[in-house]
Amino acid sequence: MMDFTIKTLTGLYKNLVKNNYEVTTLCSFLKRPGPGKICVLRHDVDRQINTALKLAELESKMNIKASYYFRYPATFREDVIRRIHKLGHETGYHYEVLAKTNGNYKKAFELFKKELTEFRKIVSICTISAHGSPFSKWDNKKIWETYKFTDLGITGEAYLSVNFNEVFYLTDTGRAWNRSEANIRDKVDTKFNLKFRNTKDVIAALDGGKMPDNIILNVHPNRWKDNFSGWCAELAMQNFKNIGKRFLHPGK
Ligand SMILES: [Zn+2]
């Protein structure tokens, strides 16, 4: 069976709801972390903003909420951001300022403030997430070793504001779940030792009560396809990227 289709994703959402998880935004989780089962649903919109909009509409119909993070200017589409916000989702800023300024922290922070202002002209911004291109040598979230996002009225950062020993992180890296070699930036330190081959395994863990009460589910909209040709194109793209990464990081 094909995995990573909109159909399997919808099945996963239904299963979370069935198992009494509140599927919600990072902003809401940081402000009110419990009690009960909570699944923070996170989407980094790296490209294909129309796929993100379709997903936002689907989730809204299923009565679940998610945090959508947009790049500037790559996926900064005012009308779509406004629409997703209006559907009840969180809209956040997917920043890449250290990569853009070639590691100049001062310039990067100025750029961050400038881009943040553009977002805040159209929607409120509560949380942010770092864009982690495997091809870039810059780790964008390192800017917060020098500056504080709370000084800018930002409540949290998707990687830095969560204790991953308490919240289980599940990401759809490279056509698999939590494949640590797939993206050198998209992984976290954690004590959890849960492994899944495919989405069916994730659903089985939920049904079997093996999943922790707090989860962050990171779903990249462009990795889930609703037709066969799109699925093949994305698979080819992921394979190409994984080869590139091996090349960049020999021995990893
Ligand atoms: Zn990204």
PDB file of C-alpha atoms and ligand atoms in Angstrom, residues 42 44-46 69 71 94 129-133 220, ligand 1:
ATOM      1  CA  ARG A  42       3.035  21.292  13.012  1.00  0.00           C
ATOM      2  CA  ASP A  44       6.508  23.736   7.834  1.00  0.00           C
ATOM      3  CA  VAL A  45       5.394  25.146   4.500  1.00  0.00           C
ATOM      4  CA  ASP A  46       8.655  24.919   2.557  1.00  0.00           C
ATOM      5  CA  TYR A  69       4.942  28.045   9.399  1.00  0.00           C
ATOM      6  CA  ARG A  71       8.956  31.172   4.774  1.00  0.00           C
ATOM      7  CA  HIS A  94       9.498  29.730   9.348  1.00  0.00           C
ATOM      8  CA  SER A 129      10.102  27.441  13.627  1.00  0.00           C
ATOM      9  CA  ALA A 130      13.564  27.242  12.085  1.00  0.00           C
ATOM     10  CA  HIS A 131      13.852  26.235   8.464  1.00  0.00           C
ATOM     11  CA  GLY A 132      16.498  23.535   8.302  1.00  0.00           C
ATOM     12  CA  SER A 133      17.756  23.116   4.786  1.00  0.00           C
ATOM     13  CA  HIS A 220       5.439  18.646   5.728  1.00  0.00           C
TER      14      HIS A 220
HETATM   15 ZN    ZN B   1      11.584  24.175   6.269  1.00  0.00          ZN
END
